[in-house]
Every structure is written in structure tokens, then in C-alpha cells.
XYZ file of C-alpha atoms in Angstrom:
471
model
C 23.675 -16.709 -7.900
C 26.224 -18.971 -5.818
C 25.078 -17.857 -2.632
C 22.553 -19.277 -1.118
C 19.706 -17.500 1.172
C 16.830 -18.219 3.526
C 13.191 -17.383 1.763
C 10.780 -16.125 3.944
C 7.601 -15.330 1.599
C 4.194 -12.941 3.128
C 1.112 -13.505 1.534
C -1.376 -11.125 2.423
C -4.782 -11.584 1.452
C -7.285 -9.178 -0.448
C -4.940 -6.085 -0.313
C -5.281 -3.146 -2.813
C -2.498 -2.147 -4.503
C -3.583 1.435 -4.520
C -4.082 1.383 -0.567
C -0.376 0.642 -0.266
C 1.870 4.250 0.286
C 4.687 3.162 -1.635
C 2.384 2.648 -4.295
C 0.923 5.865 -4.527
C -1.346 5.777 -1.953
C -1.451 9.367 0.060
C -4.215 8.556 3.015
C -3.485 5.417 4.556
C -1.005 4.634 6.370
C 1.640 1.863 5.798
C 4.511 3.603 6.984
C 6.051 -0.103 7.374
C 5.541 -1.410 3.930
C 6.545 1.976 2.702
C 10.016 1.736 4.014
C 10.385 -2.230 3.014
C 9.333 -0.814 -0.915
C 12.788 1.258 -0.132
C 15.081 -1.578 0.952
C 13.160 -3.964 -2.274
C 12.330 -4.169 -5.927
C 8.967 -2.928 -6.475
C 6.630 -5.232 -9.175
C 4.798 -2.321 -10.863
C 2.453 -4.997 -12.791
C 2.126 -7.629 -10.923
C -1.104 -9.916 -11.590
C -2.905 -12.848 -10.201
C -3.108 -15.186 -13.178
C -6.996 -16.635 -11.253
C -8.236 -15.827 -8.641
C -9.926 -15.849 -5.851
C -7.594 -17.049 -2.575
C -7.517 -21.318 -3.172
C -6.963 -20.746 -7.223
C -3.818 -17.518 -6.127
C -2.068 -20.218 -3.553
C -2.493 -23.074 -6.115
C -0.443 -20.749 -8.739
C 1.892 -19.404 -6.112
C 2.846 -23.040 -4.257
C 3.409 -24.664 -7.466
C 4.341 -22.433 -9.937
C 1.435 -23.510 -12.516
C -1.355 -21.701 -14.109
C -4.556 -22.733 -12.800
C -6.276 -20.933 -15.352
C -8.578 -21.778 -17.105
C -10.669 -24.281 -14.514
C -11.418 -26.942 -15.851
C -14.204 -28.433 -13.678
C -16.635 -27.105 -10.611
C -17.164 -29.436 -7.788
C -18.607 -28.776 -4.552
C -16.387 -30.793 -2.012
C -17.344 -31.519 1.634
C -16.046 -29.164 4.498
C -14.579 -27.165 2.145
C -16.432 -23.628 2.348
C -16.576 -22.451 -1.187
C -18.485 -22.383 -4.695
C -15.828 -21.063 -6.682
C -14.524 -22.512 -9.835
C -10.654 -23.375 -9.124
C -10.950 -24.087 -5.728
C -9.456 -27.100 -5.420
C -6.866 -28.957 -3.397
C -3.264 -29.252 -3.781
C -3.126 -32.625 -5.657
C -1.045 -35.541 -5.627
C 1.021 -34.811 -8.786
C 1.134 -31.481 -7.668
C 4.745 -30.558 -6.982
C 4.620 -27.199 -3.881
C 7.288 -24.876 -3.120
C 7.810 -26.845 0.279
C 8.877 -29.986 -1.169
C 11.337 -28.721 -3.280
C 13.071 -26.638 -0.503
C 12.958 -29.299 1.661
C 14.242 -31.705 -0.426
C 16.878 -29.399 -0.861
C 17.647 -29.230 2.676
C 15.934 -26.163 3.903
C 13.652 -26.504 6.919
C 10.141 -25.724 6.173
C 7.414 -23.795 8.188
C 4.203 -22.750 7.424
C 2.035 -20.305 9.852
C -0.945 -18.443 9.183
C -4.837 -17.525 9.994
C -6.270 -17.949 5.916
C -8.254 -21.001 7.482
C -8.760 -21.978 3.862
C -5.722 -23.586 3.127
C -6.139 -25.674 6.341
C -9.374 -27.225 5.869
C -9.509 -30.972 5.553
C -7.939 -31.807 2.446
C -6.482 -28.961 0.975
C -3.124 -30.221 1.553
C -1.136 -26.524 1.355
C 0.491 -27.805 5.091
C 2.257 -30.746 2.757
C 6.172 -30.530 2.825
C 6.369 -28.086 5.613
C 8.144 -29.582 8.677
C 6.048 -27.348 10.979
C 2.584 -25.285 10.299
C 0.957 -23.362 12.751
C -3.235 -23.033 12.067
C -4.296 -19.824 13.501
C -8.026 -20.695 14.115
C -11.118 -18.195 13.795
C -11.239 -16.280 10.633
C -14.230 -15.766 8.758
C -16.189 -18.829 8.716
C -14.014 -21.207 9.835
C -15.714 -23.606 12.532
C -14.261 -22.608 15.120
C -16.571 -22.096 18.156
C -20.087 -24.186 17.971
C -21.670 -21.820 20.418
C -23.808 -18.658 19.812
C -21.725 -16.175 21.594
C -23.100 -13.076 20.634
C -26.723 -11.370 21.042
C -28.808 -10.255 18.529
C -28.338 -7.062 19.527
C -24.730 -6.988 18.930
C -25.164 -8.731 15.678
C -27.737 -5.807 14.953
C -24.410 -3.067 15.018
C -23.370 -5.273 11.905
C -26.420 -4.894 10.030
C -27.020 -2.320 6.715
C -29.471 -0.754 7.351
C -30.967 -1.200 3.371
C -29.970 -4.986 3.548
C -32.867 -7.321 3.570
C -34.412 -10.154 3.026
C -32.207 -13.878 2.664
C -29.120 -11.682 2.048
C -29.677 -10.379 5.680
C -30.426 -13.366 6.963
C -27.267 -14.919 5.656
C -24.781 -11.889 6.824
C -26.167 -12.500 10.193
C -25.279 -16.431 10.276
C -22.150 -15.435 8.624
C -21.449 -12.585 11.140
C -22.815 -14.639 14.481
C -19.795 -17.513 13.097
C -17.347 -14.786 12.976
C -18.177 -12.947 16.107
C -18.515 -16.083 17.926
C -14.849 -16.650 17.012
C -13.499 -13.756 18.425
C -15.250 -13.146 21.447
C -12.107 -14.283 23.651
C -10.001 -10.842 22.338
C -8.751 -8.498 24.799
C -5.676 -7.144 23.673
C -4.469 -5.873 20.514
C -2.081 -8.913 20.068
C -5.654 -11.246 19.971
C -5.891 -10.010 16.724
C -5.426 -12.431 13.803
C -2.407 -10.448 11.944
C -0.767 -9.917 15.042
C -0.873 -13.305 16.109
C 0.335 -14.841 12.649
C 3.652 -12.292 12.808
C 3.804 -13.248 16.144
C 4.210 -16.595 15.898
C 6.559 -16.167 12.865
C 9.297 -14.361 15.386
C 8.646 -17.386 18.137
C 9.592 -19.470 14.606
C 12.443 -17.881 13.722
C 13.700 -17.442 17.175
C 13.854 -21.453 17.681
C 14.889 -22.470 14.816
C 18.438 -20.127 14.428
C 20.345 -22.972 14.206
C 18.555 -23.865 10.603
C 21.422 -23.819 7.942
C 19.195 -22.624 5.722
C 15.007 -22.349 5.818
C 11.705 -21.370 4.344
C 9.023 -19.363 6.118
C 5.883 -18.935 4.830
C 3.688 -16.689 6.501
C -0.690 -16.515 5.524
C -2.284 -13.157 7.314
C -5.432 -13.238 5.859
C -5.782 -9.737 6.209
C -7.440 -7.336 5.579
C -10.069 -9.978 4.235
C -13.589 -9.433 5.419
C -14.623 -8.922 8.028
C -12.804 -5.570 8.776
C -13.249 -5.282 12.410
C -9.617 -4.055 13.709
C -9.405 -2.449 17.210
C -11.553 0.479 17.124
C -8.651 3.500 17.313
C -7.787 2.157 13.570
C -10.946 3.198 12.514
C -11.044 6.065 14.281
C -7.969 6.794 12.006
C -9.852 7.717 9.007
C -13.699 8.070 9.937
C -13.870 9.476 13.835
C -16.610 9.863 15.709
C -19.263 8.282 13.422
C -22.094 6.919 14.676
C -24.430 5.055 12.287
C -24.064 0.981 11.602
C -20.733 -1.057 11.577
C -20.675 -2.525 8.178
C -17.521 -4.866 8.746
C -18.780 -7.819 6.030
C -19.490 -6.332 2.417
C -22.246 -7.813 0.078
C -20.631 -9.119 -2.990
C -22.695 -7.058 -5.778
C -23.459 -3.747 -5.892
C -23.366 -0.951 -3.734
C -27.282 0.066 -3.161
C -27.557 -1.743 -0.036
C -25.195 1.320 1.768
C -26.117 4.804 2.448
C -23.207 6.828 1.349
C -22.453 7.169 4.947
C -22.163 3.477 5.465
C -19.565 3.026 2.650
C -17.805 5.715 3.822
C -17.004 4.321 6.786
C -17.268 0.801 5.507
C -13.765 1.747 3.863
C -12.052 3.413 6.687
C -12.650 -0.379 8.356
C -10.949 -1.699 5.541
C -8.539 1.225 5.925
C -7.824 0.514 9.202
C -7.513 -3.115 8.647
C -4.610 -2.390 6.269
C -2.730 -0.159 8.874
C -3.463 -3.256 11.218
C -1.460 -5.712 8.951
C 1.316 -2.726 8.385
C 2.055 -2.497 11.991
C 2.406 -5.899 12.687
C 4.575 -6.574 9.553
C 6.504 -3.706 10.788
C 7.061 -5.422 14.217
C 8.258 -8.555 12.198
C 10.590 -7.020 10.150
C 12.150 -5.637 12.914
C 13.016 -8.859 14.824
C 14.099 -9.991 11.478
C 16.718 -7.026 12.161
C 17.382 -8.021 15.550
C 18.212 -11.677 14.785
C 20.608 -10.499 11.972
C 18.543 -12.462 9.701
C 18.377 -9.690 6.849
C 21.795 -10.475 5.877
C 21.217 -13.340 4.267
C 17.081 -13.989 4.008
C 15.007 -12.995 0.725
C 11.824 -11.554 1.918
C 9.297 -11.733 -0.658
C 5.571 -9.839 -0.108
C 2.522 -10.101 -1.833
C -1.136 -9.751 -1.934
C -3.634 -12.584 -3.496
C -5.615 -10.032 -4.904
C -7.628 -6.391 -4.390
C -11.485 -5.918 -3.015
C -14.124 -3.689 -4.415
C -15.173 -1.232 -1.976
C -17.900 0.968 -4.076
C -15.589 1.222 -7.409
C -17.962 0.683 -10.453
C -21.125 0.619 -7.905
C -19.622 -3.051 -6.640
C -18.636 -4.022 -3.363
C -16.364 -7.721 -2.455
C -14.991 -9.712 -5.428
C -17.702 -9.539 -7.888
C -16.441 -11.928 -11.352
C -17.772 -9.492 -13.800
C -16.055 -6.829 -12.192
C -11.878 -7.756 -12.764
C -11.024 -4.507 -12.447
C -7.829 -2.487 -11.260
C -9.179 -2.155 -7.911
C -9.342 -6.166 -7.854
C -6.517 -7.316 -10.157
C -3.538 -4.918 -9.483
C -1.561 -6.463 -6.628
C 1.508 -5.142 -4.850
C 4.445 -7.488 -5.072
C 7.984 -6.736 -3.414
C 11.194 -8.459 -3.192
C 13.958 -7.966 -1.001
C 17.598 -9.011 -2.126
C 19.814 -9.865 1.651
C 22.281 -7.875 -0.342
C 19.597 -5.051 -1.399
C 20.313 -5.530 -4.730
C 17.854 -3.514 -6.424
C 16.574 -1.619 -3.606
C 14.447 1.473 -4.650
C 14.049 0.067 -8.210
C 10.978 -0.810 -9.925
C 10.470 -2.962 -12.539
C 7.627 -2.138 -14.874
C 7.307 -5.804 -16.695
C 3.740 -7.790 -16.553
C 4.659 -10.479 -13.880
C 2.202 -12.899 -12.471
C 2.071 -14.530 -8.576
C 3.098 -18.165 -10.001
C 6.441 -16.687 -11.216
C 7.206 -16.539 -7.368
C 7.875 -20.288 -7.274
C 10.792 -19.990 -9.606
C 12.331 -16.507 -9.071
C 12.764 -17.393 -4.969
C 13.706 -21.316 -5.484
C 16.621 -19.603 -8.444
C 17.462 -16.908 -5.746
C 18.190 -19.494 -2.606
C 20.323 -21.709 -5.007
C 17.925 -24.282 -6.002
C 17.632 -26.017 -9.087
C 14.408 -28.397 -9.691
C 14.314 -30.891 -12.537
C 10.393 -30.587 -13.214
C 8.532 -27.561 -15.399
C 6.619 -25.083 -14.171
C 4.840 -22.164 -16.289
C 6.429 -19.349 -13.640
C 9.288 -17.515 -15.157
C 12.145 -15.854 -12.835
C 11.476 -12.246 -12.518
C 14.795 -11.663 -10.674
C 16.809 -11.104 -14.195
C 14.648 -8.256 -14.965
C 16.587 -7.127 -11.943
C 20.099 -8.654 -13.050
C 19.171 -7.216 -16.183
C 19.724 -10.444 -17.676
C 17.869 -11.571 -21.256
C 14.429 -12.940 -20.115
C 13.416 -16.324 -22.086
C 9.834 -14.753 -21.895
C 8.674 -10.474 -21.510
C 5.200 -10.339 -21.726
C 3.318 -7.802 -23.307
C -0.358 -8.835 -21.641
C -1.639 -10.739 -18.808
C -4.550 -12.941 -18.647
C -6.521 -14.001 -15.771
C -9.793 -15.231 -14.587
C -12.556 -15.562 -11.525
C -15.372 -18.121 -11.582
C -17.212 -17.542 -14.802
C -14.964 -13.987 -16.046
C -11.971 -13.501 -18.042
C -9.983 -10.576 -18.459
C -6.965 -9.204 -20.792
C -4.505 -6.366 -20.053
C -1.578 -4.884 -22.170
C -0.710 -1.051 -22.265
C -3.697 -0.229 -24.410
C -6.721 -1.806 -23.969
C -8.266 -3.760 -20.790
C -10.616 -6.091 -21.862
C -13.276 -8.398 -19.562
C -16.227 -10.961 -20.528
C -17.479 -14.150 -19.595
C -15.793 -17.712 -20.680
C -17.948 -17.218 -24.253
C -16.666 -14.168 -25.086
C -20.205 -11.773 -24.378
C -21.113 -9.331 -22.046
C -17.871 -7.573 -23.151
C -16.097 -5.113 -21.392
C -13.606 -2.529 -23.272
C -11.396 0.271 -21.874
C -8.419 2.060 -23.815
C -6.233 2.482 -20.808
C -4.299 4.989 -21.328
C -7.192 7.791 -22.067
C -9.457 5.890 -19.726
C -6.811 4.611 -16.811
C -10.473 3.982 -13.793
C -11.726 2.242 -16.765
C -14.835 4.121 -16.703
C -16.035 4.016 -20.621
C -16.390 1.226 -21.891
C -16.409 0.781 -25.856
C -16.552 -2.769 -26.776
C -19.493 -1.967 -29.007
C -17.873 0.741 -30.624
C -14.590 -2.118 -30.904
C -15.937 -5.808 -31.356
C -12.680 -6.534 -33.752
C -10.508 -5.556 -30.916
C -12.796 -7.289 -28.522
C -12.624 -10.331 -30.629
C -8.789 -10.306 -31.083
C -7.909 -9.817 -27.257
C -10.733 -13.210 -26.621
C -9.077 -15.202 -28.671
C -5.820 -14.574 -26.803
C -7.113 -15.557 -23.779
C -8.522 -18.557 -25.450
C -4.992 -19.487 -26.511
C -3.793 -18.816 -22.596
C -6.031 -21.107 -22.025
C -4.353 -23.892 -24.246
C -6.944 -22.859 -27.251
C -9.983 -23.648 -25.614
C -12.180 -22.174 -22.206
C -14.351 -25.534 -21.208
C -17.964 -25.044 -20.307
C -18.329 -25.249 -16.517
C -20.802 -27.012 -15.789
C -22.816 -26.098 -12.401
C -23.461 -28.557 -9.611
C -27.784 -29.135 -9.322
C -29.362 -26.151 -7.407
C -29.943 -28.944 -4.806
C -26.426 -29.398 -4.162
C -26.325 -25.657 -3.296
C -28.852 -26.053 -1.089
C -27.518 -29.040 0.852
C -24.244 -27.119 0.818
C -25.649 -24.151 2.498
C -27.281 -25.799 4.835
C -24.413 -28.063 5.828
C -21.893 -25.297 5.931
C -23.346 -21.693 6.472
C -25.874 -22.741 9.416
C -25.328 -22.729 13.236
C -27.640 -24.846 14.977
């Protein structure tokens, strides 16, 4: 391409593919994203090659695997145990610094506290960032703010015990956060588009820039303003489960989940809206014409699929894996078309840098999906994906869709075609087949999955006590 475009790239956080209209959903409602998948390509495979959020934005910012982890550290104020969950490090090359250093100005906005805690270094090479503060756990306000009595609302009414007990320090954090809301626009998503139109509204007189923008929703906890439940589950009455329990599902009535997934729901239609509003001063700045707008999700969430609720490892299913990836050409090259090729996030890095006219010396594993658009000869067309989450692996091709652990048991085996909700599972009808699809995820790997080995129990302990607790 000679031309050369402003990137702005959306990267939502724990969004189902299959609670996305243009993607075949028929009950929620993302009449926004619908009519973006319209004016875009539309990734019908689209994968995160690891997961969980730190592991996705390491792929996507640098345009490297990060698969398979090769260590599992517990680092201070950062609030995680996964495997992968690292910093941004000093050799590490991110899609900021090489659009800056080709002369784009740089901005990064968002509420996915994450990638702002000390250290994590995601904010390097962007000329401005914006930290939205509040989500989840971040430590935002020191004060208990809420009653016990509110925090009751919250509760399961089946959960016990020291998983209750943490759900409520957990949910006093959050709570505590976002006591100062009033107004729709308080909300987290609204704020982060928000503050993406004050962006682009002072900086017009950029020749050329990149915007990234982080809503982390609809991540837990799903609390949007109340009529977006009412959406899909009026008039109920029972508890407010807003903050799943990652396992599986006996700690809900049927009831609960129920309307445990219309928050969710509701949370989606949340993030639609206000991407809606920001594609429409997009419009109104005339910044269409010549901007690639790239959106994406990290990853999915369980929400009662397989009898698991949050992002269980053992269960990499569709439900968590598939991810909804769209690109939009200034030009609308492409626009309606979908493109059925296995693609992973980290091929973001060099499809967008190759689209705005950028050439980088350095190698990166991420190919550049664009020419299945151009329909130009691909170097590499996959026939499988690979990808991981703390101590899981799984395998997909059009066949089979395999999962185990990093030694190759507790095998999981679904023909994909006859079995598309992966439902039966026949590894010990299959163990060649198991064995064949292992070892290709062993050669992903580089031809080897290193042991993890786990911090003491003690270091847990400290850990949670350091990090979970309000005093």
C-alpha cells in the first residue's frame, strides 16, 4: 500500500464471540458493532495464541508468541497468579515505538488497570496515556464505602465458606471504586470512548497517529446501569451475582445464572453503545477517510457452558477461545467480506504497521492478515491454532479440538464438525490422534513445554494478604 493511514486499534476485554450480532448472535444487542462488521472484514477464526489479558496484550503490542511460558513469578503490586503475566520487557520491541519512530503520534487510553500497574510498561512509546482508575481490583479508593448490607445483594446465595469471604473483599474493592457514579457517562466504557473523542479532537493537526483504546469491558464485575439488565432479565428479584466464581457452576441456582448472564448481556450492549457513540465522532471529524480501525476482544468468559463459570484453564473452549476480530479499510476495502483463515491477535502488530506504510527491520512471529484480503499469496496459511492458559493447552483445525495440561493428560477430544459445543469427548476412544495433535503443540512451543514450577504456598499466602485485603 503507498498510502499511508492513521491506526486506531479497540481492545475489548473478555467478549464472546457468539454474543456479538454480526456474528450470529440473535438476542443481544450490538446494533453498533453490527453495522461496523458491514463497513469491515470480518476474522471468522480469530484466536488468542495465550491467554488470559497480560499474556493477549504481550502478543498483540509486540507481535510475539508468548506461548509457551516459560517461568511463574509472583511480582509485587502486580495483582495476578497467572503463568505469562509478565511485563513488557526491555528487549521487547511494542507497537508504539515503532509508530512513533515512524512519526506517528502515539496515545494510549483505557480502564484495563492491568496494563498500568507499576511496571508493566504497556504506557512505553505512547506520547500520551490516559489511566482510567477503578476497575476490578485496582487500588483505587482505601476506604470501605459500602455496607455489608449492600455487599450482601452481591452474594450467591450457595457460595460459602473462604470463597465467600474472598468475593466480598473483592466486591467491597470494587464497589468502593465506584461509589462516586451518577450518570451513565461514570461508567468505565463510556468514559474510555469518551476520552478517546477529547483525544482525537485535540490532536487534528497530527499528520498521522495511533490510538489505542483498553475498555475493559464487559470483564467482571457486570454491574452496568440497571435498564441494561432489565434488557434481557426484567423484573427479577433474587441476588445480584455481578462477580462469577471461576469453577463450576453449583454455587448458582438456575435463577441466579440466568440472570447472572443478562448482566453480562447487558454489559456487552453497554460497550456497543458507547463504541457506537465513538464511531460516530470518528464520522464527524472526517477521520474515516483515512484511519484503519481495527477491533478485537482478548478473549471469551464462561458463563455456565460445560458446568464452568470465569476463565477456568481446563476449560479452553469455544465459549473462551473464539474471539471477534474486525478490520476496517479508510477505503472499505473488503467491507462485508469475511475471511475464514486461522489468524491469531499477535498478527495485529504486522497487518496494521504494513497497512499505515510502515516497514520495521526486526522479526516478529505475527503474519499480515490483510493479503488474505488483497488476495495476495500468504508466506504462511495455517491449518491449526495453538494456544494456552496457565497450566492448559489446546489445538484446533477443522476436525478435531483437542485440550490437556502441559504433559499431555487429562485429555480432552472433540471431532468438530459432528460435535461443533464440543460436548463428547473421545480422547479415550482416540489417544493416537490425541498424541499426534500434543506433539504439535509441543513443536509450537519450540519442541518442548517447560515444567512450571509454582511459587511456595507461602508466597500465595503473603500475596493474598498483601494484595486482596482492605484493612
Amino acid at each position: 500500500m503507498s498510502k499511508k493511514y492513521n491506526v486506531i486499534l479497540i481492545i475489548a476485554d473478555s467478549l464472546r464471540k457468539d454474543h456479538v450480532g454480526c456474528y450470529g448472535n440473535e438476542w443481544i444487542h450490538t446494533p453498533n458493532l453490527d453495522k461496523f462488521s458491514k463497513e469491515s472484514v470480518m476474522f471468522t477464526k480469530a484466536y488468542p495464541e495465550s491467554l488470559p489479558t497480560i499474556p493477549v496484550r504481550r502478543a498483540i503490542y509486540t507481535g510475539n508468541r508468548v506461548f509457551p511460558f516459560k517461568k511463574y513469578e509472583l511480582k509485587k503490586d502486580i495483582r495476578s497468579r497467572r503463568p505469562g503475566w509478565e511485563p513488557l520487557s526491555n528487549e521487547d520491541i511494542s507497537i508504539s515505538e515503532v509508530f512513533r519512530l515512524s512519526g506517528f503520534r502515539t496515545a494510549l487510553i483505557g480502564d484495563n488497570y492491568h496494563l498500568f500497574e507499576p511496571g508493566m510498561n504497556f504506557n512505553r512509546g505512547f506520547l500520551e496515556w490516559i489511566f482510567i482508575r477503578g476497575q476490578e481490583n485496582d487500588m483505587f479508593r482505601s476506604a470501605h464505602l459500602v455496607s455489608d448490607e449492600e455487599l450482601d445483594k452481591y452474594m450467591p446465595s450457595k457460595l460459602t465458606g473462604r470463597a465467600a469471604e474472598r468475593r466480598r473483599r473483592f466486591l467491597r474493592r470494587y464497589l468502593s471504586n465506584v461509589s462516586f457514579r451518577k450518570n451513565e457517562e461514570d461508567w468505565f466504557a463510556p468514559q474510555t470512548f469518551r476520552e478517546g473523542v477529547r483525544w482525537l479532537r485535540e490532536n487534528r493537526d497530527a499528520e498521522r497517529f495511533l490510538l489505542v483504546l483498553e475498555p475493559f469491558d464487559p470483564h467482571e464485575p457486570w454491574d452496568p446501569p440497571h435498564e441494561f439488565v432489565e434488557m434481557y432479565d426484567p423484573d427479577y428479584e433474587g441476588k445480584e451475582v455481578i462477580m462469577p466464581k471461576y469453577g463450576y457452576v453449583d454455587y448458582l441456582t438456575e435463577r441466579e445464572l440466568k440472570h447472572m448472564r443478562a448482566h453480562y448481556a447487558g454489559e456487552v450492549t453497554l460497550l456497543d453503545k458507547w463504541f457506537g457513540y465513538f464511531l460516530q465522532k470518528v464520522y464527524e471529524l472526517n477521520l474515516h477517510r483515512n484511519t484503519i480501525i481495527a477491533f478485537i476482544s482478548d478473549h471469551g468468559h464462561q458463563l455456565g457452558e460445560h458446568n464452568l463459570t470465569g476463565k477456568v484453564s481446563w476449560g479452553l473452549y469455544p465459549e473462551l477461545v473464539d474471539i471477534p476480530l474486525l478490520i476496517r479499510h479508510p477505503e472499505e476495502i473488503g467491507a462485508g467480506e469475511k475471511i475464514d483463515y486461522y489468524v491469531y491477535n499477535h498478527d495485529l502488530f504486522t497487518t496494521l504497521a504494513s497497512m499505515a506504510g510502515i516497514n520495521f527491520e526486526h522479526k516478529v512471529d505475527g503474519i499480515n492478515i490483510w493479503k488474505y484480503v488483497e488476495k495476495e499469496k500468504n508466506n504462511v496459511e495455517r491449518s491449526y491454532v495453538t494456544s494456552a492458559l496457565s497450566e492448559y493447552v489446546m489445538y484446533r483445525d477443522d476436525e478435531y479440538w483437542y485440550i490437556s495440561n502441559r504433559e499431555g493428560k487429562e485429555a480432552q477430544l472433540y471431532a468438530v464438525k459432528e460435535d461443533p459445543n464440543l460436548e463428547r469427548n473421545i480422547a479415550e476412544e482416540c489417544p493416537e490422534i490425541c498424541r499426534k495433535l500434543y506433539e504439535k503443540i509441543v513443536d509450537d512451543a519450540g519442541g518442548s513445554l517447560p515444567k512450571l514450577e509454582l511459587p511456595p504456598r507461602e508466597a500465595f499466602e503473603w500475596y493474598d494478604r498483601m494484595y486482596f485485603q482492605m484493612i
